[in-house]
Amino acid sequence: MAAILDARGLHKNFGAVTAASDINAAIEKDSVVGLIGTNGAGKTTFINMITGYLKPDRGRIHYEGRDITDLAPRDVTRIGICRSFQIPQLYASLTAFENMMIGIGVVLRNAGRGGFFSRGRPLVPGYDLPAEDVADSILQRFGLAEYRDRNAQVLPGGVRKLLDIALTLVAKPRLLLLDEPTSGVSAEEKFEIMEMIMQAVRAEGITVLFVEHDMEVVSRFAERVLAFYDGRIIADAAPGVALSDPEVKRFVIGGELRRLDEARAGTRA
Amino acid sequence: MKIVNVTHGSFYALGAYAASSITGALLAQGMPPSLSYAVLLGSALLVTLVVAPLIERGILRFMYAKDEVVILLITYALFLILEDVIKLVWGVNPYFIAEPYGLLGSFDVLDLTYPYYNLILVGVAIVCGAGLTWLLGSTRTGKLLVAVIHDTEISRAMGINVERMYLFTFTFGSLLAAIGGAFTAPTVSVVPGLGVEVIVLSFAVVVIGGLGSLPGAALGAVIVGLVRSATIHYLPQAELFVIYLVMAMVLAFRPRGLFSLAEARKI
Amino acid sequence: MSTDRTPRTLGLILAALLAFGQWLPQWTLFLVTIALAKGLVVLGLMILLRCGLVSFGQALYYCIGAYAAGLLGRLFGLSDVFTLMLAGMAAAALAAFALGFLLARYRSIFFGLLSLALSMILYGLLVKTEALGSSDGFHVLRTTLLGIRPADPWVRYAVLAAAAVAATAAALLVHRYLATPLGKLAPAIKDNEIRVEYMGASARHAIHVKYVIAAALAGLGGALAATTVGHIDPEMAYWTTSGEFIFIAILAGTGSVIAPFLGALVFGIIQTVAFDVSPNTWQMVLGSALLVVIVFLPNGLWSLFRRRKAA
C-alpha cells in the first residue's frame, strides 16, 4: 500500500524542551492510526508540524510524494490534509450553520467559484451541491442539526468538539488529523462519538490519524498505534502488540491506568 | 490593565492646570518659592484623587466587559468631555508659573546652558519609574495587580477584590500622568489642547517599548525624547512626524514593540 | 431566503436626492454632500471594523484623495467631479496597496497605531511642504460636471448629484462584495484567525484586499470633500479627522452599507447644532453623545432599524 504521508527525521526544540526527536513515520493510505502518549510527549507537535503550524528544525515531510515541510497551514489544507483541535477552534459569535458556511465559502473561493462576478448558487467541489445543502448535510451526519442556529459559544462541550470535527470535512480531505476527538466527552459517549466520526469519515475513504488517551478506544478503532514519549516514537505496531510493549506500558499506559484505578477507587476528587 | 486609556492625556492636562493655578495663587499670597515643588506634587495628588475615582466608579466600572476597542472609544469620549470641562473651569487663557523653574537657575555644560529644573524632571521620572517597578514586583499589592491583569475570573475566585484593584490601578496611573503634567507646567505655557499632543506621543512611546513592559516604556521614552530633540536641532522640518516614523520603523521590525511579553500557546 | 432590500432602498434614496435636491437650500446641500463624502470613508472603515480592525488612520487616504483632486485641478486644469473622484480613489488605492503589505500583518492596537502613525507622517510632510501651501493648503478649481459648467446656484446641486450617484454605486459594490466568500470572512477573521488559516484562506491576504478597498473609498470621499468645500489643507490627515470617522462608524453601527451615510448625516447635524448652540462646549456634547450611543446603542443607530425585523 502506498504511503500517503511520510515523515523523516523530524526534530523540534523549544529552547530546552525537546518536543520531537528523530520522528520517523510512514502512514499508509486508507489506514486508521492512533497516536498515544502522555501530555507533552509530542503528539500535538507532530500534528502541528505536519500541518505547517510549526516548522521542524530538521527533517522533511512528504504527502502523496510531495514535500510539504515548508507549506503554511492554509496550503496544507488546500492540498487535502485537514485537522481538528484539542480545544475546539470555532467562530464563537457565529452559529453552527454559519461556521460551516464560512468554511464552505473558502473552499468555493479556492476553486474559483462564488466570487464577485458569479451568478446564482455555485456548487461546492466534491459535493456538487449548493453551499447551504452541504452545510446542512454535514451537520446532519454528525447529529448537529438541532444546534444549527445556535451560537458556537453557547454550545455544550461535546457538541463543540463535534462541530470542530465536522468543519474538517468541508474541504474534502484525503488525510484527517484528529487531535483528541473524544476529550471532554463522558466515558459512555466516547465510543458513540468515535463510531459517528469513523462512519462519516471512512465512507469517503479518508486516511485518519487520531490522538487518544483512552486505550479502549484506541484498541477498538485503530489499526496501528504510534506511541510517543518525550519527543520520540517508542512503539509502532498494531494495537495488540503496541499496548503490551513494556516501554509503552511503563511510559504511556502506566500513567493512564494508574489514573483510571485511582478514579475508580475514589482516591481522586 | 489591558485598556488603552485616552483619558490619560486629560489627567496630564488636569495636573498641569491644577498645579499652575494653585501654585500661582499661593505664590501670589506670599508662599516662599522653595515650597512650590511640594505644591506641584500636592496639586497633582489633589486633582487626581478627586477626578479619577469619579470616572472609574462612575463610568468605567460598567464597561470592562466590553470589547477593548469600545473601551478605548469610551476613554476617548471622556477625554473630549474633560477637555471642555477644563476649559469651563480654568478658561482659555494661558497659565504660566515661572518661579519653580527660574528659582534654581542653570549651569553650563560644554557650550549649552542647562537648567537645573530639568534635572528635577528627570529625577521625578526616575523616582516614579523605580517606584512603579518596585510596586509591581515587590509589594503584595503589585503582585495581586499582575494576577488581576492576567485573569480576572481566577483572581476573583481566589478572593482578590478585583474592583478595588481596578480602582487603584486607574487612580495610580492617572496620578502619574498628573504628576507629569504638574511638573512640566513650569516649563511651558499651560493652554487648552495640552493633553492632545501628549497622548499621541505616549502611545508612540508605549508601542515602541512594547505593551505591558515597564523597562520598554522607559526605553521608549528615552528614545522618543532623544529623537525629538535631535530632530529639532538638526532637521527641524521633520519635527512633526519623525516620531511616527520611528514608531512605524520599530513596528515594522519588531511587530510587538522592543520588549514584548511572552505569549501562551494557542493550539 | 429573505429578499435583499438594500439595493431597492439605495435606489429610492438616490432618486429622492436627485428629484428633491433642487429645492433644498444651499446649506442643506452642503451638509448632505459632506455627509456623503464622510459616509464613503466610514463605509470603508466599516469593512475593516467587521474584521475587528480599527484604523485610526483613514484620514491618510481621505487626504491623499483630496490632494490628488486638488493637484489635478492645479496642474492640469481638470475640474470634472467624476474624474477627480476617480483620481482620488486611484491614488489612495495605490498607496494602500503598497502600505498594505506592511499593515496587513498587524492586529488590534498595533494596527490602529501604525495606521495612525502613517497618517501623521503625511500630515507632517504636508505641513512642511511649501509648494503645497504648507498648513494653509490651497483652493480647488471651480467644479464642472461632465463637461458642463453649472451656473452658480446650481453648483452645489450638481456636486450633490454626482456625490449621490458615486455613493450609491460604491454602496452597491460594497454590498455585493460583502456577499462573496472573502467579504463574509470578516467575522471569522475577528473571531478565530487560526481557524481561518486552517480552512484554507489567508487572513493577511483578505485584510490586504479590504484595506485597499477601504482606502479607495476614503480617497473617493476625500476628493469629493475637496470639491465641495473648495479648499484642501493638511488638517485632513490629522488624527482628529480619523477620530471623527471612527466616531461616525460607532454612531452608525456596522449593520448595513446604508448605515455609514446615515451616521454621517446625524453626526453633521449634531456637530452643526452643538457648535451653534455653544461653541465652547461642542467637544463635550460630542463626547457625551458618543458615550450615550456606546452605552445604550452598542450596535449603532442602524440597530434601531434592524429591530423591526427581529428574529
PDB file of N, CA and C in Angstrom, chain C residues 167-253:
ATOM      1  N   ALA C 167     -21.871  57.633  -4.400  1.00  0.00           N
ATOM      2  CA  ALA C 167     -22.088  56.940  -3.138  1.00  0.00           C
ATOM      3  C   ALA C 167     -22.964  55.709  -3.329  1.00  0.00           C
ATOM      4  N   THR C 168     -24.012  55.860  -4.138  1.00  0.00           N
ATOM      5  CA  THR C 168     -24.895  54.724  -4.371  1.00  0.00           C
ATOM      6  C   THR C 168     -24.151  53.599  -5.067  1.00  0.00           C
ATOM      7  N   ALA C 169     -23.362  53.959  -6.081  1.00  0.00           N
ATOM      8  CA  ALA C 169     -22.588  52.941  -6.788  1.00  0.00           C
ATOM      9  C   ALA C 169     -21.637  52.241  -5.834  1.00  0.00           C
ATOM     10  N   ALA C 170     -20.930  53.045  -5.020  1.00  0.00           N
ATOM     11  CA  ALA C 170     -19.982  52.471  -4.073  1.00  0.00           C
ATOM     12  C   ALA C 170     -20.697  51.529  -3.105  1.00  0.00           C
ATOM     13  N   ALA C 171     -21.826  52.005  -2.564  1.00  0.00           N
ATOM     14  CA  ALA C 171     -22.554  51.195  -1.591  1.00  0.00           C
ATOM     15  C   ALA C 171     -23.001  49.866  -2.205  1.00  0.00           C
ATOM     16  N   LEU C 172     -23.495  49.925  -3.438  1.00  0.00           N
ATOM     17  CA  LEU C 172     -23.948  48.697  -4.095  1.00  0.00           C
ATOM     18  C   LEU C 172     -22.792  47.727  -4.303  1.00  0.00           C
ATOM     19  N   LEU C 173     -21.651  48.261  -4.736  1.00  0.00           N
ATOM     20  CA  LEU C 173     -20.491  47.401  -4.974  1.00  0.00           C
ATOM     21  C   LEU C 173     -20.007  46.759  -3.677  1.00  0.00           C
ATOM     22  N   VAL C 174     -19.959  47.563  -2.618  1.00  0.00           N
ATOM     23  CA  VAL C 174     -19.518  47.022  -1.333  1.00  0.00           C
ATOM     24  C   VAL C 174     -20.515  45.965  -0.837  1.00  0.00           C
ATOM     25  N   HIS C 175     -21.784  46.265  -1.022  1.00  0.00           N
ATOM     26  CA  HIS C 175     -22.830  45.322  -0.613  1.00  0.00           C
ATOM     27  C   HIS C 175     -22.618  43.975  -1.301  1.00  0.00           C
ATOM     28  N   ARG C 176     -22.309  44.034  -2.581  1.00  0.00           N
ATOM     29  CA  ARG C 176     -22.072  42.807  -3.342  1.00  0.00           C
ATOM     30  C   ARG C 176     -20.820  42.097  -2.835  1.00  0.00           C
ATOM     31  N   TYR C 177     -19.784  42.920  -2.554  1.00  0.00           N
ATOM     32  CA  TYR C 177     -18.526  42.347  -2.081  1.00  0.00           C
ATOM     33  C   TYR C 177     -18.733  41.594  -0.773  1.00  0.00           C
ATOM     34  N   LEU C 178     -19.558  42.189   0.102  1.00  0.00           N
ATOM     35  CA  LEU C 178     -19.765  41.580   1.413  1.00  0.00           C
ATOM     36  C   LEU C 178     -20.495  40.247   1.318  1.00  0.00           C
ATOM     37  N   ALA C 179     -21.071  39.948   0.136  1.00  0.00           N
ATOM     38  CA  ALA C 179     -21.752  38.668  -0.027  1.00  0.00           C
ATOM     39  C   ALA C 179     -20.834  37.601  -0.597  1.00  0.00           C
ATOM     40  N   THR C 180     -19.621  37.985  -0.979  1.00  0.00           N
ATOM     41  CA  THR C 180     -18.682  36.995  -1.514  1.00  0.00           C
ATOM     42  C   THR C 180     -17.961  36.299  -0.355  1.00  0.00           C
ATOM     43  N   PRO C 181     -17.354  35.133  -0.624  1.00  0.00           N
ATOM     44  CA  PRO C 181     -16.663  34.409   0.446  1.00  0.00           C
ATOM     45  C   PRO C 181     -15.625  35.268   1.187  1.00  0.00           C
ATOM     46  N   LEU C 182     -14.806  36.053   0.443  1.00  0.00           N
ATOM     47  CA  LEU C 182     -13.816  36.906   1.114  1.00  0.00           C
ATOM     48  C   LEU C 182     -14.490  37.954   1.973  1.00  0.00           C
ATOM     49  N   GLY C 183     -15.582  38.482   1.455  1.00  0.00           N
ATOM     50  CA  GLY C 183     -16.310  39.502   2.198  1.00  0.00           C
ATOM     51  C   GLY C 183     -16.877  38.932   3.482  1.00  0.00           C
ATOM     52  N   LYS C 184     -17.412  37.708   3.382  1.00  0.00           N
ATOM     53  CA  LYS C 184     -18.031  37.093   4.549  1.00  0.00           C
ATOM     54  C   LYS C 184     -17.018  36.598   5.552  1.00  0.00           C
ATOM     55  N   LEU C 185     -15.759  36.613   5.170  1.00  0.00           N
ATOM     56  CA  LEU C 185     -14.713  36.092   6.060  1.00  0.00           C
ATOM     57  C   LEU C 185     -14.470  36.992   7.266  1.00  0.00           C
ATOM     58  N   ALA C 186     -14.976  38.227   7.195  1.00  0.00           N
ATOM     59  CA  ALA C 186     -14.674  39.218   8.235  1.00  0.00           C
ATOM     60  C   ALA C 186     -14.932  38.739   9.672  1.00  0.00           C
ATOM     61  N   PRO C 187     -16.158  38.311  10.025  1.00  0.00           N
ATOM     62  CA  PRO C 187     -16.366  37.896  11.413  1.00  0.00           C
ATOM     63  C   PRO C 187     -15.500  36.703  11.798  1.00  0.00           C
ATOM     64  N   ALA C 188     -15.162  35.871  10.809  1.00  0.00           N
ATOM     65  CA  ALA C 188     -14.301  34.721  11.095  1.00  0.00           C
ATOM     66  C   ALA C 188     -12.900  35.184  11.459  1.00  0.00           C
ATOM     67  N   ILE C 189     -12.396  36.159  10.706  1.00  0.00           N
ATOM     68  CA  ILE C 189     -11.062  36.686  10.997  1.00  0.00           C
ATOM     69  C   ILE C 189     -11.057  37.296  12.394  1.00  0.00           C
ATOM     70  N   LYS C 190     -12.138  37.988  12.715  1.00  0.00           N
ATOM     71  CA  LYS C 190     -12.221  38.642  14.018  1.00  0.00           C
ATOM     72  C   LYS C 190     -12.243  37.607  15.139  1.00  0.00           C
ATOM     73  N   ASP C 191     -12.980  36.519  14.934  1.00  0.00           N
ATOM     74  CA  ASP C 191     -13.152  35.526  15.998  1.00  0.00           C
ATOM     75  C   ASP C 191     -11.985  34.566  16.145  1.00  0.00           C
ATOM     76  N   ASN C 192     -11.489  34.055  15.049  1.00  0.00           N
ATOM     77  CA  ASN C 192     -10.515  32.982  15.176  1.00  0.00           C
ATOM     78  C   ASN C 192      -9.674  32.863  13.912  1.00  0.00           C
ATOM     79  N   GLU C 193      -8.556  33.599  13.896  1.00  0.00           N
ATOM     80  CA  GLU C 193      -7.729  33.616  12.697  1.00  0.00           C
ATOM     81  C   GLU C 193      -7.084  32.277  12.417  1.00  0.00           C
ATOM     82  N   ILE C 194      -6.766  31.541  13.492  1.00  0.00           N
ATOM     83  CA  ILE C 194      -6.137  30.239  13.284  1.00  0.00           C
ATOM     84  C   ILE C 194      -7.061  29.333  12.500  1.00  0.00           C
ATOM     85  N   ARG C 195      -8.324  29.331  12.867  1.00  0.00           N
ATOM     86  CA  ARG C 195      -9.306  28.507  12.163  1.00  0.00           C
ATOM     87  C   ARG C 195      -9.400  28.925  10.706  1.00  0.00           C
ATOM     88  N   VAL C 196      -9.341  30.239  10.449  1.00  0.00           N
ATOM     89  CA  VAL C 196      -9.415  30.736   9.082  1.00  0.00           C
ATOM     90  C   VAL C 196      -8.266  30.156   8.254  1.00  0.00           C
ATOM     91  N   GLU C 197      -7.063  30.210   8.823  1.00  0.00           N
ATOM     92  CA  GLU C 197      -5.902  29.664   8.118  1.00  0.00           C
ATOM     93  C   GLU C 197      -6.099  28.183   7.845  1.00  0.00           C
ATOM     94  N   TYR C 198      -6.595  27.480   8.863  1.00  0.00           N
ATOM     95  CA  TYR C 198      -6.754  26.046   8.716  1.00  0.00           C
ATOM     96  C   TYR C 198      -7.900  25.662   7.785  1.00  0.00           C
ATOM     97  N   MET C 199      -8.748  26.615   7.452  1.00  0.00           N
ATOM     98  CA  MET C 199      -9.793  26.291   6.490  1.00  0.00           C
ATOM     99  C   MET C 199      -9.307  26.525   5.079  1.00  0.00           C
ATOM    100  N   GLY C 200      -8.113  27.059   4.939  1.00  0.00           N
ATOM    101  CA  GLY C 200      -7.547  27.210   3.614  1.00  0.00           C
ATOM    102  C   GLY C 200      -7.518  28.630   3.086  1.00  0.00           C
ATOM    103  N   ALA C 201      -7.754  29.622   3.953  1.00  0.00           N
ATOM    104  CA  ALA C 201      -7.740  31.008   3.474  1.00  0.00           C
ATOM    105  C   ALA C 201      -6.623  31.779   4.162  1.00  0.00           C
ATOM    106  N   SER C 202      -6.144  32.818   3.506  1.00  0.00           N
ATOM    107  CA  SER C 202      -5.117  33.645   4.104  1.00  0.00           C
ATOM    108  C   SER C 202      -5.762  34.883   4.686  1.00  0.00           C
ATOM    109  N   ALA C 203      -5.705  35.000   6.014  1.00  0.00           N
ATOM    110  CA  ALA C 203      -6.305  36.170   6.655  1.00  0.00           C
ATOM    111  C   ALA C 203      -5.583  37.431   6.202  1.00  0.00           C
ATOM    112  N   ARG C 204      -4.265  37.336   6.063  1.00  0.00           N
ATOM    113  CA  ARG C 204      -3.497  38.511   5.682  1.00  0.00           C
ATOM    114  C   ARG C 204      -3.894  39.028   4.306  1.00  0.00           C
ATOM    115  N   HIS C 205      -4.096  38.091   3.369  1.00  0.00           N
ATOM    116  CA  HIS C 205      -4.487  38.488   2.032  1.00  0.00           C
ATOM    117  C   HIS C 205      -5.858  39.161   2.063  1.00  0.00           C
ATOM    118  N   ALA C 206      -6.778  38.543   2.797  1.00  0.00           N
ATOM    119  CA  ALA C 206      -8.123  39.116   2.892  1.00  0.00           C
ATOM    120  C   ALA C 206      -8.063  40.522   3.473  1.00  0.00           C
ATOM    121  N   ILE C 207      -7.269  40.702   4.511  1.00  0.00           N
ATOM    122  CA  ILE C 207      -7.166  42.016   5.136  1.00  0.00           C
ATOM    123  C   ILE C 207      -6.531  43.020   4.192  1.00  0.00           C
ATOM    124  N   HIS C 208      -5.547  42.592   3.432  1.00  0.00           N
ATOM    125  CA  HIS C 208      -4.894  43.485   2.466  1.00  0.00           C
ATOM    126  C   HIS C 208      -5.926  43.998   1.461  1.00  0.00           C
ATOM    127  N   VAL C 209      -6.727  43.066   0.950  1.00  0.00           N
ATOM    128  CA  VAL C 209      -7.758  43.465  -0.010  1.00  0.00           C
ATOM    129  C   VAL C 209      -8.732  44.455   0.615  1.00  0.00           C
ATOM    130  N   LYS C 210      -9.186  44.136   1.818  1.00  0.00           N
ATOM    131  CA  LYS C 210     -10.136  45.033   2.481  1.00  0.00           C
ATOM    132  C   LYS C 210      -9.521  46.399   2.760  1.00  0.00           C
ATOM    133  N   TYR C 211      -8.251  46.389   3.090  1.00  0.00           N
ATOM    134  CA  TYR C 211      -7.577  47.641   3.384  1.00  0.00           C
ATOM    135  C   TYR C 211      -7.541  48.531   2.144  1.00  0.00           C
ATOM    136  N   VAL C 212      -7.259  47.909   0.989  1.00  0.00           N
ATOM    137  CA  VAL C 212      -7.213  48.687  -0.250  1.00  0.00           C
ATOM    138  C   VAL C 212      -8.600  49.230  -0.595  1.00  0.00           C
ATOM    139  N   ILE C 213      -9.621  48.397  -0.430  1.00  0.00           N
ATOM    140  CA  ILE C 213     -10.991  48.856  -0.706  1.00  0.00           C
ATOM    141  C   ILE C 213     -11.338  50.028   0.207  1.00  0.00           C
ATOM    142  N   ALA C 214     -11.025  49.890   1.491  1.00  0.00           N
ATOM    143  CA  ALA C 214     -11.341  50.958   2.440  1.00  0.00           C
ATOM    144  C   ALA C 214     -10.623  52.244   2.056  1.00  0.00           C
ATOM    145  N   ALA C 215      -9.367  52.110   1.622  1.00  0.00           N
ATOM    146  CA  ALA C 215      -8.594  53.285   1.237  1.00  0.00           C
ATOM    147  C   ALA C 215      -9.188  53.931  -0.007  1.00  0.00           C
ATOM    148  N   ALA C 216      -9.576  53.104  -0.972  1.00  0.00           N
ATOM    149  CA  ALA C 216     -10.165  53.639  -2.202  1.00  0.00           C
ATOM    150  C   ALA C 216     -11.407  54.457  -1.875  1.00  0.00           C
ATOM    151  N   LEU C 217     -12.233  53.921  -0.986  1.00  0.00           N
ATOM    152  CA  LEU C 217     -13.445  54.641  -0.587  1.00  0.00           C
ATOM    153  C   LEU C 217     -13.088  55.948   0.110  1.00  0.00           C
ATOM    154  N   ALA C 218     -12.066  55.908   0.951  1.00  0.00           N
ATOM    155  CA  ALA C 218     -11.661  57.121   1.663  1.00  0.00           C
ATOM    156  C   ALA C 218     -11.135  58.157   0.670  1.00  0.00           C
ATOM    157  N   GLY C 219     -10.382  57.699  -0.336  1.00  0.00           N
ATOM    158  CA  GLY C 219      -9.854  58.616  -1.343  1.00  0.00           C
ATOM    159  C   GLY C 219     -10.979  59.248  -2.137  1.00  0.00           C
ATOM    160  N   LEU C 220     -11.968  58.444  -2.448  1.00  0.00           N
ATOM    161  CA  LEU C 220     -13.150  58.928  -3.158  1.00  0.00           C
ATOM    162  C   LEU C 220     -13.828  60.013  -2.330  1.00  0.00           C
ATOM    163  N   GLY C 221     -14.016  59.709  -1.050  1.00  0.00           N
ATOM    164  CA  GLY C 221     -14.638  60.678  -0.150  1.00  0.00           C
ATOM    165  C   GLY C 221     -13.828  61.950  -0.035  1.00  0.00           C
ATOM    166  N   GLY C 222     -12.509  61.797   0.040  1.00  0.00           N
ATOM    167  CA  GLY C 222     -11.650  62.966   0.177  1.00  0.00           C
ATOM    168  C   GLY C 222     -11.728  63.873  -1.029  1.00  0.00           C
ATOM    169  N   ALA C 223     -11.703  63.271  -2.225  1.00  0.00           N
ATOM    170  CA  ALA C 223     -11.792  64.073  -3.440  1.00  0.00           C
ATOM    171  C   ALA C 223     -13.124  64.816  -3.471  1.00  0.00           C
ATOM    172  N   LEU C 224     -14.171  64.125  -3.086  1.00  0.00           N
ATOM    173  CA  LEU C 224     -15.493  64.733  -3.066  1.00  0.00           C
ATOM    174  C   LEU C 224     -15.539  65.887  -2.065  1.00  0.00           C
ATOM    175  N   ALA C 225     -14.990  65.644  -0.881  1.00  0.00           N
ATOM    176  CA  ALA C 225     -14.984  66.682   0.147  1.00  0.00           C
ATOM    177  C   ALA C 225     -14.214  67.908  -0.341  1.00  0.00           C
ATOM    178  N   ALA C 226     -13.078  67.662  -0.995  1.00  0.00           N
ATOM    179  CA  ALA C 226     -12.268  68.774  -1.501  1.00  0.00           C
ATOM    180  C   ALA C 226     -13.079  69.612  -2.472  1.00  0.00           C
ATOM    181  N   THR C 227     -13.778  68.936  -3.361  1.00  0.00           N
ATOM    182  CA  THR C 227     -14.584  69.641  -4.355  1.00  0.00           C
ATOM    183  C   THR C 227     -15.699  70.448  -3.701  1.00  0.00           C
ATOM    184  N   THR C 228     -16.324  69.841  -2.696  1.00  0.00           N
ATOM    185  CA  THR C 228     -17.449  70.503  -2.047  1.00  0.00           C
ATOM    186  C   THR C 228     -17.012  71.719  -1.236  1.00  0.00           C
ATOM    187  N   VAL C 229     -15.981  71.515  -0.419  1.00  0.00           N
ATOM    188  CA  VAL C 229     -15.528  72.599   0.443  1.00  0.00           C
ATOM    189  C   VAL C 229     -14.790  73.657  -0.355  1.00  0.00           C
ATOM    190  N   GLY C 230     -14.109  73.196  -1.396  1.00  0.00           N
ATOM    191  CA  GLY C 230     -13.387  74.142  -2.241  1.00  0.00           C
ATOM    192  C   GLY C 230     -11.986  74.428  -1.745  1.00  0.00           C
ATOM    193  N   HIS C 231     -11.600  73.716  -0.661  1.00  0.00           N
ATOM    194  CA  HIS C 231     -10.288  74.010  -0.076  1.00  0.00           C
ATOM    195  C   HIS C 231      -9.683  72.733   0.484  1.00  0.00           C
ATOM    196  N   ILE C 232      -8.365  72.631   0.371  1.00  0.00           N
ATOM    197  CA  ILE C 232      -7.670  71.435   0.887  1.00  0.00           C
ATOM    198  C   ILE C 232      -6.560  71.870   1.832  1.00  0.00           C
ATOM    199  N   ASP C 233      -6.462  71.209   2.979  1.00  0.00           N
ATOM    200  CA  ASP C 233      -5.313  71.507   3.837  1.00  0.00           C
ATOM    201  C   ASP C 233      -4.857  70.259   4.585  1.00  0.00           C
ATOM    202  N   PRO C 234      -3.653  70.293   5.154  1.00  0.00           N
ATOM    203  CA  PRO C 234      -3.087  69.103   5.788  1.00  0.00           C
ATOM    204  C   PRO C 234      -3.922  68.573   6.954  1.00  0.00           C
ATOM    205  N   GLU C 235      -4.773  69.444   7.529  1.00  0.00           N
ATOM    206  CA  GLU C 235      -5.610  69.020   8.654  1.00  0.00           C
ATOM    207  C   GLU C 235      -6.404  67.762   8.316  1.00  0.00           C
ATOM    208  N   MET C 236      -6.616  67.548   7.008  1.00  0.00           N
ATOM    209  CA  MET C 236      -7.393  66.388   6.593  1.00  0.00           C
ATOM    210  C   MET C 236      -6.705  65.085   6.940  1.00  0.00           C
ATOM    211  N   ALA C 237      -5.389  65.139   7.220  1.00  0.00           N
ATOM    212  CA  ALA C 237      -4.662  63.923   7.581  1.00  0.00           C
ATOM    213  C   ALA C 237      -4.416  63.825   9.079  1.00  0.00           C
ATOM    214  N   TYR C 238      -4.883  64.814   9.835  1.00  0.00           N
ATOM    215  CA  TYR C 238      -4.634  64.835  11.277  1.00  0.00           C
ATOM    216  C   TYR C 238      -5.450  63.773  11.985  1.00  0.00           C
ATOM    217  N   TRP C 239      -4.957  63.333  13.147  1.00  0.00           N
ATOM    218  CA  TRP C 239      -5.611  62.193  13.787  1.00  0.00           C
ATOM    219  C   TRP C 239      -7.028  62.499  14.239  1.00  0.00           C
ATOM    220  N   THR C 240      -7.311  63.758  14.477  1.00  0.00           N
ATOM    221  CA  THR C 240      -8.680  64.079  14.895  1.00  0.00           C
ATOM    222  C   THR C 240      -9.672  63.847  13.763  1.00  0.00           C
ATOM    223  N   THR C 241      -9.205  63.974  12.513  1.00  0.00           N
ATOM    224  CA  THR C 241     -10.085  63.659  11.383  1.00  0.00           C
ATOM    225  C   THR C 241     -10.412  62.169  11.388  1.00  0.00           C
ATOM    226  N   SER C 242      -9.378  61.344  11.616  1.00  0.00           N
ATOM    227  CA  SER C 242      -9.619  59.909  11.717  1.00  0.00           C
ATOM    228  C   SER C 242     -10.572  59.619  12.867  1.00  0.00           C
ATOM    229  N   GLY C 243     -10.387  60.357  13.960  1.00  0.00           N
ATOM    230  CA  GLY C 243     -11.241  60.181  15.124  1.00  0.00           C
ATOM    231  C   GLY C 243     -12.695  60.425  14.780  1.00  0.00           C
ATOM    232  N   GLU C 244     -12.907  61.444  13.939  1.00  0.00           N
ATOM    233  CA  GLU C 244     -14.264  61.759  13.514  1.00  0.00           C
ATOM    234  C   GLU C 244     -14.890  60.586  12.772  1.00  0.00           C
ATOM    235  N   PHE C 245     -14.104  59.986  11.871  1.00  0.00           N
ATOM    236  CA  PHE C 245     -14.640  58.866  11.099  1.00  0.00           C
ATOM    237  C   PHE C 245     -14.998  57.696  12.002  1.00  0.00           C
ATOM    238  N   ILE C 246     -14.139  57.464  12.990  1.00  0.00           N
ATOM    239  CA  ILE C 246     -14.415  56.365  13.910  1.00  0.00           C
ATOM    240  C   ILE C 246     -15.677  56.656  14.698  1.00  0.00           C
ATOM    241  N   PHE C 247     -15.801  57.903  15.118  1.00  0.00           N
ATOM    242  CA  PHE C 247     -16.990  58.344  15.841  1.00  0.00           C
ATOM    243  C   PHE C 247     -18.234  58.020  15.032  1.00  0.00           C
ATOM    244  N   ILE C 248     -18.221  58.423  13.752  1.00  0.00           N
ATOM    245  CA  ILE C 248     -19.387  58.180  12.894  1.00  0.00           C
ATOM    246  C   ILE C 248     -19.648  56.692  12.738  1.00  0.00           C
ATOM    247  N   ALA C 249     -18.558  55.906  12.629  1.00  0.00           N
ATOM    248  CA  ALA C 249     -18.724  54.466  12.462  1.00  0.00           C
ATOM    249  C   ALA C 249     -19.432  53.862  13.670  1.00  0.00           C
ATOM    250  N   ILE C 250     -19.045  54.307  14.858  1.00  0.00           N
ATOM    251  CA  ILE C 250     -19.686  53.801  16.070  1.00  0.00           C
ATOM    252  C   ILE C 250     -21.127  54.247  16.122  1.00  0.00           C
ATOM    253  N   LEU C 251     -21.336  55.501  15.753  1.00  0.00           N
ATOM    254  CA  LEU C 251     -22.682  56.046  15.768  1.00  0.00           C
ATOM    255  C   LEU C 251     -23.577  55.245  14.835  1.00  0.00           C
ATOM    256  N   ALA C 252     -23.039  54.923  13.662  1.00  0.00           N
ATOM    257  CA  ALA C 252     -23.854  54.265  12.648  1.00  0.00           C
ATOM    258  C   ALA C 252     -24.053  52.779  12.914  1.00  0.00           C
ATOM    259  N   GLY C 253     -23.023  52.111  13.392  1.00  0.00           N
ATOM    260  CA  GLY C 253     -23.123  50.666  13.522  1.00  0.00           C
ATOM    261  C   GLY C 253     -22.675  50.013  12.222  1.00  0.00           C
TER     262      GLY C 253
END
